[in-house]
Amino acid sequence: MKITLAPEEAGTNVLQVRATDKEENTSDPVSYTFHVGPGGVTLPDDGTRIAARVPLAAEADQLRYDD
């Protein structure tokens, strides 16, 4: 499954997902917080096959963000 997101504004966003099996049983929602702005995802590499959980890594210009 591939999901494409296009948040309307830069900043912190939260994506909530649920898994649904063939019997229509759904899992509890899981939240993923991510930030939108200048920068890019460095892991996983494009085309990497993943299962269950996957670590994400990103890089951005720290001079553009306040702590």
Tab-separated table of N, CA and C in Angstrom, residues 18-60:
chain	number	residue	atom	x	y	z
A	18	ARG	N	-4.935	2.923	11.129
A	18	ARG	CA	-5.460	1.677	11.697
A	18	ARG	C	-5.253	0.572	10.671
A	19	ALA	N	-5.043	-0.615	11.149
A	19	ALA	CA	-4.966	-1.786	10.273
A	19	ALA	C	-6.327	-2.475	10.290
A	20	THR	N	-6.734	-2.999	9.132
A	20	THR	CA	-7.976	-3.755	9.025
A	20	THR	C	-7.664	-5.071	8.338
A	21	ASP	N	-8.077	-6.184	8.968
A	21	ASP	CA	-7.805	-7.488	8.363
A	21	ASP	C	-8.958	-7.916	7.463
A	22	LYS	N	-8.844	-9.117	6.894
A	22	LYS	CA	-9.855	-9.617	5.955
A	22	LYS	C	-11.228	-9.793	6.598
A	23	GLU	N	-11.254	-9.965	7.904
A	23	GLU	CA	-12.524	-10.132	8.624
A	23	GLU	C	-13.094	-8.793	9.093
A	24	GLU	N	-12.492	-7.693	8.644
A	24	GLU	CA	-12.916	-6.337	8.993
A	24	GLU	C	-12.669	-5.974	10.460
A	25	ASN	N	-11.770	-6.713	11.127
A	25	ASN	CA	-11.344	-6.342	12.474
A	25	ASN	C	-10.343	-5.204	12.342
A	26	THR	N	-10.490	-4.170	13.166
A	26	THR	CA	-9.574	-3.037	13.083
A	26	THR	C	-8.733	-2.923	14.342
A	27	SER	N	-7.520	-2.465	14.168
A	27	SER	CA	-6.615	-2.262	15.285
A	27	SER	C	-6.920	-0.922	15.951
A	28	ASP	N	-6.312	-0.722	17.098
A	28	ASP	CA	-6.374	0.595	17.718
A	28	ASP	C	-5.593	1.556	16.830
A	29	PRO	N	-5.975	2.833	16.831
A	29	PRO	CA	-5.227	3.786	16.007
A	29	PRO	C	-3.815	3.999	16.538
A	30	VAL	N	-2.896	4.211	15.621
A	30	VAL	CA	-1.510	4.539	15.947
A	30	VAL	C	-1.234	5.907	15.349
A	31	SER	N	-0.632	6.792	16.135
A	31	SER	CA	-0.348	8.149	15.673
A	31	SER	C	1.116	8.300	15.308
A	32	TYR	N	1.369	8.988	14.202
A	32	TYR	CA	2.722	9.315	13.757
A	32	TYR	C	2.800	10.830	13.619
A	33	THR	N	3.696	11.439	14.351
A	33	THR	CA	3.910	12.872	14.256
A	33	THR	C	5.026	13.124	13.251
A	34	PHE	N	4.808	14.076	12.365
A	34	PHE	CA	5.845	14.431	11.393
A	34	PHE	C	5.821	15.934	11.168
A	35	HIS	N	6.899	16.429	10.631
A	35	HIS	CA	7.049	17.862	10.424
A	35	HIS	C	7.212	18.143	8.935
A	36	VAL	N	6.582	19.207	8.470
A	36	VAL	CA	6.637	19.589	7.067
A	36	VAL	C	7.414	20.889	6.946
A	37	GLY	N	8.318	20.926	6.009
A	37	GLY	CA	9.107	22.120	5.747
A	37	GLY	C	10.308	21.737	4.900
A	38	PRO	N	11.250	22.637	4.742
A	38	PRO	CA	12.444	22.321	3.947
A	38	PRO	C	13.221	21.163	4.562
A	39	GLY	N	13.553	20.196	3.780
A	39	GLY	CA	14.284	19.018	4.246
A	39	GLY	C	13.837	17.810	3.461
A	40	GLY	N	14.279	16.627	3.858
A	40	GLY	CA	13.879	15.437	3.135
A	40	GLY	C	14.119	14.169	3.922
A	41	VAL	N	13.351	13.135	3.608
A	41	VAL	CA	13.492	11.836	4.247
A	41	VAL	C	14.726	11.148	3.678
A	42	THR	N	15.562	10.613	4.563
A	42	THR	CA	16.770	9.909	4.116
A	42	THR	C	16.663	8.399	4.312
A	43	LEU	N	15.773	7.941	5.173
A	43	LEU	CA	15.523	6.512	5.378
A	43	LEU	C	14.029	6.303	5.535
A	44	PRO	N	13.418	5.277	5.046
A	44	PRO	CA	14.017	4.221	4.243
A	44	PRO	C	14.310	4.715	2.831
A	45	ASP	N	15.230	4.042	2.175
A	45	ASP	CA	15.562	4.376	0.798
A	45	ASP	C	14.372	4.102	-0.106
A	46	ASP	N	14.256	4.861	-1.180
A	46	ASP	CA	13.186	4.675	-2.139
A	46	ASP	C	13.219	3.239	-2.661
A	47	GLY	N	12.083	2.573	-2.657
A	47	GLY	CA	11.994	1.203	-3.151
A	47	GLY	C	12.237	0.134	-2.098
A	48	THR	N	12.575	0.534	-0.860
A	48	THR	CA	12.807	-0.432	0.208
A	48	THR	C	11.489	-1.088	0.593
A	49	ARG	N	11.491	-2.419	0.694
A	49	ARG	CA	10.298	-3.145	1.135
A	49	ARG	C	10.327	-3.209	2.651
A	50	ILE	N	9.229	-2.841	3.279
A	50	ILE	CA	9.174	-2.813	4.737
A	50	ILE	C	8.000	-3.632	5.230
A	51	ALA	N	8.043	-4.005	6.494
A	51	ALA	CA	6.938	-4.712	7.131
A	51	ALA	C	6.833	-4.211	8.566
A	52	ALA	N	5.628	-4.129	9.056
A	52	ALA	CA	5.361	-3.699	10.432
A	52	ALA	C	5.905	-2.301	10.679
A	53	ARG	N	6.952	-2.181	11.457
A	53	ARG	CA	7.495	-0.874	11.796
A	53	ARG	C	8.755	-0.586	10.995
A	54	VAL	N	8.956	0.685	10.711
A	54	VAL	CA	10.150	1.077	9.972
A	54	VAL	C	10.673	2.377	10.568
A	55	PRO	N	11.979	2.440	10.833
A	55	PRO	CA	12.533	3.710	11.328
A	55	PRO	C	12.606	4.722	10.187
A	56	LEU	N	12.253	5.964	10.495
A	56	LEU	CA	12.361	7.036	9.526
A	56	LEU	C	13.495	7.961	9.938
A	57	ALA	N	14.193	8.498	8.987
A	57	ALA	CA	15.236	9.485	9.253
A	57	ALA	C	15.077	10.612	8.250
A	58	ALA	N	15.356	11.827	8.694
A	58	ALA	CA	15.227	12.984	7.825
A	58	ALA	C	16.346	13.970	8.109
A	59	GLU	N	16.601	14.833	7.151
A	59	GLU	CA	17.589	15.884	7.309
A	59	GLU	C	16.966	17.212	6.925
A	60	ALA	N	17.362	18.271	7.634
A	60	ALA	CA	16.892	19.615	7.320
A	60	ALA	C	17.935	20.621	7.765
